Tab-separated table of C-alpha atoms in Angstrom:
chain	number	residue	atom	x	y	z
Y	946	UNK	CA	62.699	-28.287	-17.237
Y	947	UNK	CA	62.352	-27.317	-13.610
Y	948	UNK	CA	58.965	-26.440	-12.203
Y	949	UNK	CA	59.713	-23.063	-9.824
Y	950	UNK	CA	57.548	-23.234	-6.843
Y	951	UNK	CA	57.672	-21.579	-3.611
Y	952	UNK	CA	59.398	-22.536	-0.882
Y	953	UNK	CA	58.222	-23.042	2.737
Y	954	UNK	CA	58.992	-21.594	6.182
Y	955	UNK	CA	59.051	-24.490	8.929
Y	956	UNK	CA	58.733	-23.496	12.553
Y	957	UNK	CA	59.059	-25.720	14.789
Y	958	UNK	CA	58.748	-24.921	18.719
Y	959	UNK	CA	57.994	-26.705	22.228
Y	960	UNK	CA	58.021	-26.274	25.695
Y	961	UNK	CA	61.320	-26.854	27.601
Y	962	UNK	CA	62.403	-30.352	28.397
Y	963	UNK	CA	60.144	-32.028	25.086
Y	964	UNK	CA	63.913	-32.184	23.111
Y	965	UNK	CA	63.402	-29.075	20.503
Y	966	UNK	CA	66.967	-29.272	19.531
Y	967	UNK	CA	68.170	-32.373	19.710
Y	968	UNK	CA	65.305	-32.677	17.017
Y	969	UNK	CA	66.128	-30.249	15.152
Y	970	UNK	CA	69.642	-31.196	15.244
Y	971	UNK	CA	68.689	-34.180	13.836
Y	972	UNK	CA	66.387	-32.930	11.133
Y	973	UNK	CA	69.242	-30.647	9.840
Y	974	UNK	CA	71.373	-33.697	9.306
Y	975	UNK	CA	68.730	-35.764	7.536
Y	976	UNK	CA	68.285	-32.991	5.501
Y	977	UNK	CA	71.688	-31.414	5.074
Y	978	UNK	CA	70.096	-28.989	1.948
Y	979	UNK	CA	67.585	-27.553	4.510
Y	980	UNK	CA	68.435	-23.998	5.144
Y	981	UNK	CA	67.938	-22.901	8.897
Y	982	UNK	CA	66.821	-19.022	8.991
Y	983	UNK	CA	69.634	-16.430	10.137
Y	984	UNK	CA	68.549	-13.787	13.039
Y	985	UNK	CA	68.904	-10.330	13.828
Y	986	UNK	CA	71.376	-9.626	16.981
Y	987	UNK	CA	72.553	-6.596	18.157
Y	988	UNK	CA	74.907	-8.372	20.686
Y	989	UNK	CA	78.718	-8.777	19.870
Y	990	UNK	CA	79.506	-11.715	17.489
Y	991	UNK	CA	81.736	-13.935	19.443
Y	992	UNK	CA	84.817	-15.641	18.267
Y	993	UNK	CA	83.952	-17.506	14.805
Y	994	UNK	CA	80.735	-15.947	14.704
Y	995	UNK	CA	80.224	-14.725	10.808
Y	996	UNK	CA	77.713	-11.746	10.226
Y	997	UNK	CA	75.631	-13.170	7.678
Y	998	UNK	CA	76.350	-16.568	8.273
Y	999	UNK	CA	75.546	-16.931	11.970
Y	1000	UNK	CA	74.037	-13.456	12.616
Y	1001	UNK	CA	72.820	-10.253	11.104
Y	1002	UNK	CA	74.879	-8.241	13.554
Y	1003	UNK	CA	73.453	-4.229	13.659
Y	1004	UNK	CA	73.209	-1.896	15.861
Y	1005	UNK	CA	70.834	-1.423	18.779
Y	1006	UNK	CA	69.471	1.657	16.713
Y	1007	UNK	CA	69.631	-0.064	13.443
Y	1008	UNK	CA	67.159	-2.726	15.389
Y	1009	UNK	CA	64.864	-0.287	16.809
Y	1010	UNK	CA	64.444	1.791	13.613
Y	1011	UNK	CA	63.762	-1.055	11.867
Y	1012	UNK	CA	61.305	-2.716	14.380
Y	1013	UNK	CA	59.527	0.358	14.659
Y	1014	UNK	CA	59.432	-0.440	10.602
Y	1015	UNK	CA	57.791	-3.387	10.854
Y	1016	UNK	CA	60.302	-5.288	9.439
Y	1017	UNK	CA	60.610	-8.449	11.909
Y	1018	UNK	CA	58.163	-11.177	12.024
Y	1019	UNK	CA	59.453	-11.974	15.699
Y	1020	UNK	CA	62.084	-10.826	18.343
Y	1021	UNK	CA	62.751	-10.458	21.325
Y	1022	UNK	CA	64.803	-8.366	24.595
Y	1023	UNK	CA	66.635	-11.014	25.731
Y	1024	UNK	CA	68.475	-8.855	29.095
Y	1025	UNK	CA	70.091	-5.721	26.754
Y	1026	UNK	CA	70.094	-7.002	23.783
Y	1027	UNK	CA	67.610	-7.464	20.995
Y	1028	UNK	CA	67.528	-11.313	18.696
Y	1029	UNK	CA	64.788	-10.901	15.779
Y	1030	UNK	CA	63.845	-12.504	12.282
Y	1031	UNK	CA	63.377	-10.161	9.387
Y	1032	UNK	CA	60.382	-11.146	7.010
Y	1033	UNK	CA	62.934	-10.260	4.618
Y	1034	UNK	CA	64.964	-13.230	5.245
Y	1035	UNK	CA	61.667	-15.780	5.621
Y	1036	UNK	CA	60.065	-13.982	2.016
Y	1037	UNK	CA	63.414	-13.412	-0.002
Y	1038	UNK	CA	64.446	-17.445	0.668
Y	1039	UNK	CA	60.660	-19.146	-0.057
Y	1040	UNK	CA	60.562	-16.642	-2.870
Y	1041	UNK	CA	63.596	-18.871	-4.744
Y	1042	UNK	CA	61.809	-21.682	-3.783
Y	1043	UNK	CA	64.212	-22.688	-0.750
Y	1044	UNK	CA	62.909	-23.949	2.219
Y	1045	UNK	CA	63.356	-22.486	5.186
Y	1046	UNK	CA	63.977	-23.662	8.568
Y	1047	UNK	CA	63.308	-22.183	12.279
Y	1048	UNK	CA	63.761	-22.991	15.453
Y	1049	UNK	CA	62.340	-21.275	17.672
Y	1050	UNK	CA	60.332	-20.918	21.313
Y	1051	UNK	CA	56.320	-20.937	21.528
Y	1052	UNK	CA	56.423	-17.207	21.737
Y	1053	UNK	CA	58.359	-16.448	19.118
Y	1054	UNK	CA	56.025	-18.766	17.000
Y	1055	UNK	CA	52.731	-17.009	18.443
Y	1056	UNK	CA	54.400	-13.642	16.377
Y	1057	UNK	CA	55.250	-14.656	13.476
Y	1058	UNK	CA	51.189	-16.415	13.345
Y	1059	UNK	CA	50.305	-12.468	14.215
Y	1060	UNK	CA	52.689	-11.527	11.139
Y	1061	UNK	CA	51.525	-14.266	8.751
Y	1062	UNK	CA	47.785	-13.568	9.378
Y	1063	UNK	CA	48.616	-9.482	7.882
Y	1064	UNK	CA	50.940	-11.223	4.921
Y	1065	UNK	CA	49.565	-13.002	2.264
Y	1066	UNK	CA	52.264	-14.896	1.105
Y	1067	UNK	CA	53.377	-15.674	4.827
Y	1068	UNK	CA	50.175	-17.134	5.335
Y	1069	UNK	CA	50.473	-19.381	2.658
Y	1070	UNK	CA	54.263	-20.322	3.206
Y	1071	UNK	CA	54.834	-20.835	6.929
Y	1072	UNK	CA	53.826	-24.048	8.097
Y	1073	UNK	CA	53.580	-24.803	12.528
Y	1074	UNK	CA	55.126	-27.780	14.371
Y	1075	UNK	CA	54.597	-27.872	17.718
Y	1076	UNK	CA	56.954	-30.663	19.109
Y	1077	UNK	CA	55.260	-32.644	22.546
Y	1078	UNK	CA	56.322	-34.987	25.003
Y	1079	UNK	CA	54.415	-38.074	24.575
Y	1080	UNK	CA	52.264	-36.999	28.155
Y	1081	UNK	CA	52.937	-34.331	30.576
Y	1082	UNK	CA	54.364	-36.965	33.351
Y	1083	UNK	CA	56.811	-37.954	31.032
Y	1084	UNK	CA	58.394	-34.272	30.615
Y	1085	UNK	CA	58.010	-34.159	34.263
Y	1086	UNK	CA	60.274	-36.758	34.508
Y	1087	UNK	CA	62.227	-35.305	32.235
Y	1088	UNK	CA	62.748	-32.126	33.642
Y	1089	UNK	CA	63.287	-33.768	36.731
Y	1090	UNK	CA	65.741	-35.678	36.044
Y	1091	UNK	CA	68.297	-32.198	34.827
Y	1092	UNK	CA	69.800	-32.246	37.958
Y	1093	UNK	CA	70.971	-29.078	38.312
Y	1094	UNK	CA	67.414	-27.085	38.609
Y	1095	UNK	CA	66.284	-26.538	41.976
Y	1096	UNK	CA	62.506	-27.553	42.858
Y	1097	UNK	CA	61.008	-24.995	42.909
Y	1098	UNK	CA	63.210	-24.255	39.375
Y	1099	UNK	CA	61.388	-27.502	38.023
Y	1100	UNK	CA	57.726	-26.312	38.963
Y	1101	UNK	CA	58.570	-23.074	37.468
Y	1102	UNK	CA	59.837	-24.965	34.207
Y	1103	UNK	CA	56.569	-27.391	34.276
Y	1104	UNK	CA	54.193	-24.540	34.596
Y	1105	UNK	CA	55.542	-23.273	31.622
Y	1106	UNK	CA	55.394	-25.630	29.654
Y	1107	UNK	CA	51.977	-26.577	30.765
Y	1108	UNK	CA	51.190	-22.846	29.212
Y	1109	UNK	CA	53.127	-23.067	25.977
Y	1110	UNK	CA	51.775	-26.170	25.270
Y	1111	UNK	CA	48.453	-24.847	25.269
Y	1112	UNK	CA	48.432	-23.472	22.100
Y	1113	UNK	CA	49.331	-26.670	20.277
Y	1114	UNK	CA	46.036	-26.027	18.376
Y	1115	UNK	CA	47.429	-22.689	16.323
Y	1116	UNK	CA	49.920	-24.974	15.225
Y	1117	UNK	CA	49.767	-27.122	11.710
Y	1118	UNK	CA	51.087	-30.037	13.519
Y	1119	UNK	CA	51.787	-31.584	16.775
Y	1120	UNK	CA	54.648	-34.192	16.472
Y	1121	UNK	CA	55.169	-36.630	19.561
Y	1122	UNK	CA	59.306	-36.519	20.809
Y	1123	UNK	CA	58.322	-40.357	22.143
Y	1124	UNK	CA	61.407	-42.099	19.512
Y	1125	UNK	CA	63.903	-39.410	18.128
Y	1126	UNK	CA	64.372	-40.883	15.145
Y	1127	UNK	CA	60.007	-40.954	14.483
Y	1128	UNK	CA	59.967	-37.660	15.548
Y	1129	UNK	CA	62.347	-35.991	12.991
Y	1130	UNK	CA	60.862	-38.550	10.065
Y	1131	UNK	CA	58.102	-36.905	11.265
Y	1132	UNK	CA	59.313	-33.243	10.233
Y	1133	UNK	CA	60.928	-34.138	7.752
Y	1134	UNK	CA	58.211	-35.498	6.016
Y	1135	UNK	CA	56.406	-32.346	6.471
Y	1136	UNK	CA	57.917	-30.393	5.089
Y	1137	UNK	CA	59.295	-32.660	2.572
Y	1138	UNK	CA	54.813	-32.778	1.922
Y	1139	UNK	CA	55.094	-28.874	1.542
Y	1140	UNK	CA	56.557	-29.042	-1.487
Y	1141	UNK	CA	53.825	-30.258	-3.286
Y	1142	UNK	CA	51.470	-28.154	-2.318
Y	1143	UNK	CA	49.607	-26.792	-5.017
Y	1144	UNK	CA	49.344	-22.894	-3.542
Y	1145	UNK	CA	52.902	-23.357	-4.213
Y	1146	UNK	CA	52.980	-23.917	-7.442
Y	1147	UNK	CA	53.533	-21.278	-9.975
Y	1148	UNK	CA	50.096	-20.424	-12.154
Y	1149	UNK	CA	51.669	-21.649	-14.885
Y	1150	UNK	CA	53.524	-24.916	-14.204
Y	1151	UNK	CA	51.565	-26.981	-17.144
Y	1152	UNK	CA	52.498	-25.408	-19.757
R	98	UNK	CA	51.129	-44.681	26.061
R	99	UNK	CA	49.891	-44.115	22.103
R	100	UNK	CA	47.525	-41.770	21.422
R	101	UNK	CA	44.827	-41.974	19.793
R	102	UNK	CA	44.357	-39.803	16.175
R	103	UNK	CA	42.223	-39.629	13.269
R	104	UNK	CA	43.859	-41.278	9.828
R	105	UNK	CA	43.551	-39.642	6.114
R	106	UNK	CA	41.634	-40.929	3.473
R	107	UNK	CA	44.434	-40.376	0.355
R	108	UNK	CA	43.151	-39.860	-2.868
R	109	UNK	CA	45.462	-40.274	-5.581
R	110	UNK	CA	44.486	-39.244	-9.140
R	111	UNK	CA	45.572	-37.537	-12.560
R	112	UNK	CA	44.986	-38.600	-16.282
R	113	UNK	CA	45.957	-41.104	-17.864
R	114	UNK	CA	49.268	-41.552	-19.551
R	115	UNK	CA	50.795	-40.003	-16.152
R	116	UNK	CA	51.814	-43.152	-14.732
R	117	UNK	CA	49.389	-43.933	-11.835
R	118	UNK	CA	49.287	-47.297	-11.257
R	119	UNK	CA	53.352	-47.458	-10.868
R	120	UNK	CA	53.523	-44.311	-8.869
R	121	UNK	CA	50.225	-45.708	-6.724
R	122	UNK	CA	52.233	-48.977	-6.848
R	123	UNK	CA	55.565	-48.198	-5.554
R	124	UNK	CA	53.781	-46.101	-2.556
R	125	UNK	CA	52.324	-49.460	-1.640
R	126	UNK	CA	55.246	-51.170	-1.738
R	127	UNK	CA	57.118	-47.968	0.099
R	128	UNK	CA	54.748	-48.427	3.041
R	129	UNK	CA	53.484	-52.250	3.653
R	130	UNK	CA	51.254	-50.602	6.380
R	131	UNK	CA	49.284	-48.823	4.120
R	132	UNK	CA	45.027	-50.141	3.417
R	133	UNK	CA	43.465	-49.496	0.046
R	134	UNK	CA	40.246	-48.771	-0.264
R	135	UNK	CA	38.087	-51.497	-0.775
R	136	UNK	CA	35.391	-51.060	-3.380
R	137	UNK	CA	31.801	-51.767	-4.164
R	138	UNK	CA	31.065	-53.819	-7.408
R	139	UNK	CA	27.625	-55.262	-9.374
R	140	UNK	CA	30.147	-57.581	-11.038
R	141	UNK	CA	30.700	-61.482	-10.736
R	142	UNK	CA	33.941	-62.137	-8.296
R	143	UNK	CA	36.761	-63.223	-10.499
R	144	UNK	CA	39.037	-66.340	-10.062
R	145	UNK	CA	40.299	-66.156	-6.713
R	146	UNK	CA	39.307	-63.181	-6.180
R	147	UNK	CA	37.865	-62.858	-2.791
R	148	UNK	CA	34.547	-60.382	-1.178
R	149	UNK	CA	35.978	-58.338	1.120
R	150	UNK	CA	39.485	-58.138	-0.056
R	151	UNK	CA	39.206	-57.077	-3.753
R	152	UNK	CA	36.419	-55.849	-3.365
R	153	UNK	CA	32.405	-55.788	-1.647
R	154	UNK	CA	30.735	-57.952	-4.175
R	155	UNK	CA	27.213	-56.544	-3.983
R	156	UNK	CA	23.812	-57.158	-6.147
R	157	UNK	CA	22.607	-54.455	-8.239
R	158	UNK	CA	19.661	-53.763	-5.888
R	159	UNK	CA	21.807	-53.843	-3.514
R	160	UNK	CA	23.973	-51.005	-5.040
R	161	UNK	CA	20.791	-48.952	-6.546
R	162	UNK	CA	19.265	-48.967	-3.471
R	163	UNK	CA	22.930	-47.538	-1.424
R	164	UNK	CA	23.258	-44.878	-4.414
R	165	UNK	CA	19.320	-43.764	-3.787
R	166	UNK	CA	20.823	-43.474	-0.273
R	167	UNK	CA	23.617	-41.604	-0.797
R	168	UNK	CA	25.617	-44.012	1.038
R	169	UNK	CA	28.759	-43.658	-1.820
R	170	UNK	CA	31.221	-40.935	-1.825
R	171	UNK	CA	31.760	-42.118	-5.582
R	172	UNK	CA	31.012	-44.242	-7.724
R	173	UNK	CA	30.737	-44.826	-11.990
R	174	UNK	CA	28.506	-46.985	-14.440
R	175	UNK	CA	31.206	-49.035	-16.296
R	176	UNK	CA	28.490	-50.571	-19.245
R	177	UNK	CA	26.571	-52.624	-17.816
R	178	UNK	CA	28.163	-52.455	-13.718
R	179	UNK	CA	28.744	-50.212	-11.031
R	180	UNK	CA	31.549	-49.405	-9.090
R	181	UNK	CA	31.878	-47.664	-5.747
R	182	UNK	CA	33.434	-46.611	-2.262
R	183	UNK	CA	30.704	-46.528	0.614
R	184	UNK	CA	31.669	-43.221	2.727
R	185	UNK	CA	30.879	-46.366	5.861
R	186	UNK	CA	34.607	-47.857	4.297
R	187	UNK	CA	36.451	-44.434	4.580
R	188	UNK	CA	34.774	-43.423	7.506
R	189	UNK	CA	35.350	-46.463	9.690
R	190	UNK	CA	39.331	-46.897	8.303
R	191	UNK	CA	39.763	-43.282	9.645
R	192	UNK	CA	38.631	-43.821	12.943
R	193	UNK	CA	40.532	-46.922	14.107
R	194	UNK	CA	43.531	-44.611	13.308
R	195	UNK	CA	44.046	-45.901	10.173
R	196	UNK	CA	45.517	-44.399	6.408
R	197	UNK	CA	43.365	-44.979	3.558
R	198	UNK	CA	44.869	-44.845	-0.283
R	199	UNK	CA	42.068	-44.109	-2.733
R	200	UNK	CA	43.795	-44.592	-6.422
R	201	UNK	CA	40.658	-43.136	-8.664
R	202	UNK	CA	40.504	-41.375	-11.568
R	203	UNK	CA	39.427	-37.555	-11.741
R	204	UNK	CA	35.880	-37.368	-11.873
R	205	UNK	CA	35.761	-40.208	-8.424
R	206	UNK	CA	37.719	-37.431	-7.149
R	207	UNK	CA	35.426	-34.708	-7.577
R	208	UNK	CA	32.866	-36.310	-6.521
R	209	UNK	CA	34.600	-37.041	-3.428
R	210	UNK	CA	35.550	-33.660	-3.045
R	211	UNK	CA	31.631	-33.311	-3.013
R	212	UNK	CA	30.365	-36.061	-0.679
R	213	UNK	CA	33.440	-34.180	1.271
R	214	UNK	CA	31.988	-30.547	1.910
R	215	UNK	CA	28.716	-32.356	3.461
R	216	UNK	CA	30.643	-34.575	6.331
R	217	UNK	CA	32.339	-32.306	8.998
R	218	UNK	CA	35.004	-35.438	9.114
R	219	UNK	CA	35.527	-36.137	5.701
R	220	UNK	CA	36.619	-32.447	5.089
R	221	UNK	CA	39.382	-33.169	8.102
R	222	UNK	CA	40.417	-36.541	6.836
R	223	UNK	CA	40.461	-36.521	3.033
R	224	UNK	CA	43.497	-34.783	1.506
R	225	UNK	CA	43.288	-34.822	-2.500
R	226	UNK	CA	46.844	-35.619	-4.546
R	227	UNK	CA	47.368	-35.026	-7.959
R	228	UNK	CA	49.892	-36.705	-10.191
R	229	UNK	CA	50.620	-35.035	-13.076
R	230	UNK	CA	52.938	-34.859	-15.458
R	231	UNK	CA	56.874	-32.563	-15.813
R	232	UNK	CA	54.836	-30.685	-19.469
R	233	UNK	CA	52.476	-31.543	-21.824
R	234	UNK	CA	54.604	-32.317	-24.264
R	235	UNK	CA	55.719	-34.591	-22.064
R	236	UNK	CA	52.527	-36.823	-21.457
R	237	UNK	CA	51.838	-36.298	-25.023
R	238	UNK	CA	55.200	-38.201	-25.630
R	239	UNK	CA	54.548	-40.839	-23.195
R	240	UNK	CA	51.195	-41.020	-25.273
R	241	UNK	CA	52.289	-40.947	-28.203
R	242	UNK	CA	54.575	-44.100	-27.486
R	243	UNK	CA	51.927	-46.457	-26.858
R	244	UNK	CA	51.912	-48.139	-30.028
R	245	UNK	CA	48.695	-49.675	-29.889
R	246	UNK	CA	46.783	-46.360	-29.704
R	247	UNK	CA	45.695	-44.583	-33.378
R	248	UNK	CA	45.745	-40.870	-33.589
R	249	UNK	CA	42.792	-40.290	-33.271
R	250	UNK	CA	42.771	-42.122	-29.510
R	251	UNK	CA	45.710	-40.485	-28.928
R	252	UNK	CA	44.320	-37.144	-29.387
R	253	UNK	CA	41.029	-37.989	-27.719
R	254	UNK	CA	43.076	-39.021	-24.448
R	255	UNK	CA	45.557	-35.929	-24.954
R	256	UNK	CA	42.272	-33.861	-24.473
R	257	UNK	CA	40.749	-35.849	-21.663
R	258	UNK	CA	44.877	-35.437	-19.849
R	259	UNK	CA	44.214	-32.037	-19.923
R	260	UNK	CA	40.789	-31.465	-18.895
R	261	UNK	CA	41.665	-33.141	-16.365
R	262	UNK	CA	45.125	-31.853	-15.328
R	263	UNK	CA	42.503	-28.190	-15.275
R	264	UNK	CA	40.851	-29.242	-11.839
R	265	UNK	CA	43.967	-29.375	-10.192
R	266	UNK	CA	43.810	-26.376	-8.269
R	267	UNK	CA	41.111	-28.133	-6.061
R	268	UNK	CA	43.663	-30.607	-5.132
R	269	UNK	CA	45.264	-29.634	-1.938
R	270	UNK	CA	48.689	-31.387	-3.591
R	271	UNK	CA	50.285	-31.246	-7.198
R	272	UNK	CA	53.175	-34.409	-7.668
R	273	UNK	CA	55.207	-34.265	-10.702
R	274	UNK	CA	56.096	-37.560	-11.675
R	275	UNK	CA	59.037	-37.315	-13.782
R	276	UNK	CA	61.607	-39.446	-11.640
R	277	UNK	CA	59.170	-42.797	-10.351
R	278	UNK	CA	61.453	-42.751	-6.811
R	279	UNK	CA	60.653	-39.374	-6.028
R	280	UNK	CA	57.290	-38.634	-6.819
R	281	UNK	CA	56.741	-42.230	-4.351
R	282	UNK	CA	58.211	-40.273	-2.056
R	283	UNK	CA	56.447	-37.122	-2.112
R	284	UNK	CA	53.670	-39.636	-1.762
R	285	UNK	CA	54.728	-41.312	1.222
R	286	UNK	CA	55.497	-37.677	2.541
R	287	UNK	CA	52.581	-36.294	2.632
R	288	UNK	CA	50.907	-39.421	4.038
R	289	UNK	CA	52.876	-39.577	6.335
R	290	UNK	CA	52.787	-35.504	7.271
R	291	UNK	CA	49.186	-35.848	7.460
R	292	UNK	CA	49.954	-38.258	10.569
R	293	UNK	CA	51.322	-35.115	12.370
R	294	UNK	CA	48.335	-33.094	11.528
R	295	UNK	CA	46.239	-31.514	15.078
R	296	UNK	CA	43.379	-31.674	13.953
R	297	UNK	CA	43.132	-35.259	13.982
R	298	UNK	CA	44.745	-35.538	17.375
R	299	UNK	CA	42.091	-36.459	20.326
R	300	UNK	CA	41.145	-33.406	22.129
R	301	UNK	CA	42.254	-34.792	25.395
R	302	UNK	CA	45.496	-36.318	24.092
R	303	UNK	CA	48.011	-34.057	27.035
R	304	UNK	CA	46.665	-35.366	30.232
C-alpha cells in the first residue's frame, strides 16, 4: 500500500562565490532519485544535448507566446536567448509525487516566489533555500582568491552578493556553506523532511 | 565562527500500537546529541532515578501552584500523580540552541499546541510530528497481535487510536511507520531540517 503524497519543489539559490554548484552537485550525488527541473531555452542545442532531457528547446516566438500566456514561473533573458521554467513542468512532477530540484539564481527564486503567491499548489510545494557563506568576510576571501578577476570585478560581485543575501528572509531555509558535506546533508534533510509534511498528504490517506 | 541559532522542540506523538516508543528509541540512537525534555512529576523517585536527569521530582503542592501559575505547557493526572512539562524547560533549551525531543501522547501534544498559540517563541520552535500506521487495518492487526489484550480492550484501543489519528491535520508532519528505519530517518530529517529554518537565525547572522 503506497500513500500518494505531493512532491516538493526545492529551490536552491545563493550569491556568486557561495559554492552553489558544488553543493547542488553533492546533493545530486547523495540523492540520485532527485529530479532536476528541466528548463526551456531558445538557444540552439549543443553537441550531445537532448530535447526534454537537458532542456526543452523551443523557438523564440514560442517562448514569447508562453511568456505572454503567463506559463513561466521564472525566466531570464541572457544576451540574445531566453531561459525559463514552465509552471507545468513543476506542477506535473509534484502532482506525480516527485521532488523537483531547482538550482537557480536569486532573481529567479524571487520570481518563483511571486508566482507561488498566485497559485495554491505551488505555494504548498515550493520551499526556498538560500545558501549563505559563514560570513561576508569569508565570501570576500573566496571571491578574491579567484585570480582571474580584477579588483573592480570583485567589488561588483561582492556588492551583488550582499544585495542578494539581503533577501534571505524571503527564504524558508538558510543553509550555511561552511563545510561542503554538512551543507549538502542539510539540504538533503530539508528535501527529505518535506515528504512528511501533513499538507502533502491526500485527504483520504488513512482508510 | 559559530552562528547562534534557536533550537527546536520536536513533539512526537501517535496512537497506541503505532510503535512510537520503538521509533523514538531509534531516533535517539541515531542522534545521540538530541536532548529529551525532562518532565516534572509528583511521584516518588524509583531506585536509581536522579532528580533533574530522569524527572524533576516536586511535591504535589508545588505542582498545583505551578499549574495555577500557568507554568506547564502540558500536564496530565495519572491516578494520584501528576506529570507535566514546564514551559521554562523547553524555552531555556531552545534559546541555548539545543533541540528538545518530546515523546508525548496526543492529548499532551494538543495541550502544547494551545500553549504555543499563546507564545511567539514556542510557536516558532515547536514542530509537531504524528506517527501514523500505514493503514487502519494494519494498526488493527498490530493491536490484535498483542495476545494479552481482550477483544473488548482491543476495540477500545482501536476506537481511541482512530480518534487520536483524526487530529493529524493539527500536526506539521505525519510520519508513516511502515518500516522502522525509514520512519526514524524521516523523523531525523525533520529535526535536522529545523536547524536551517530562516526564522531560527539571529537577526545579525551575516556581519
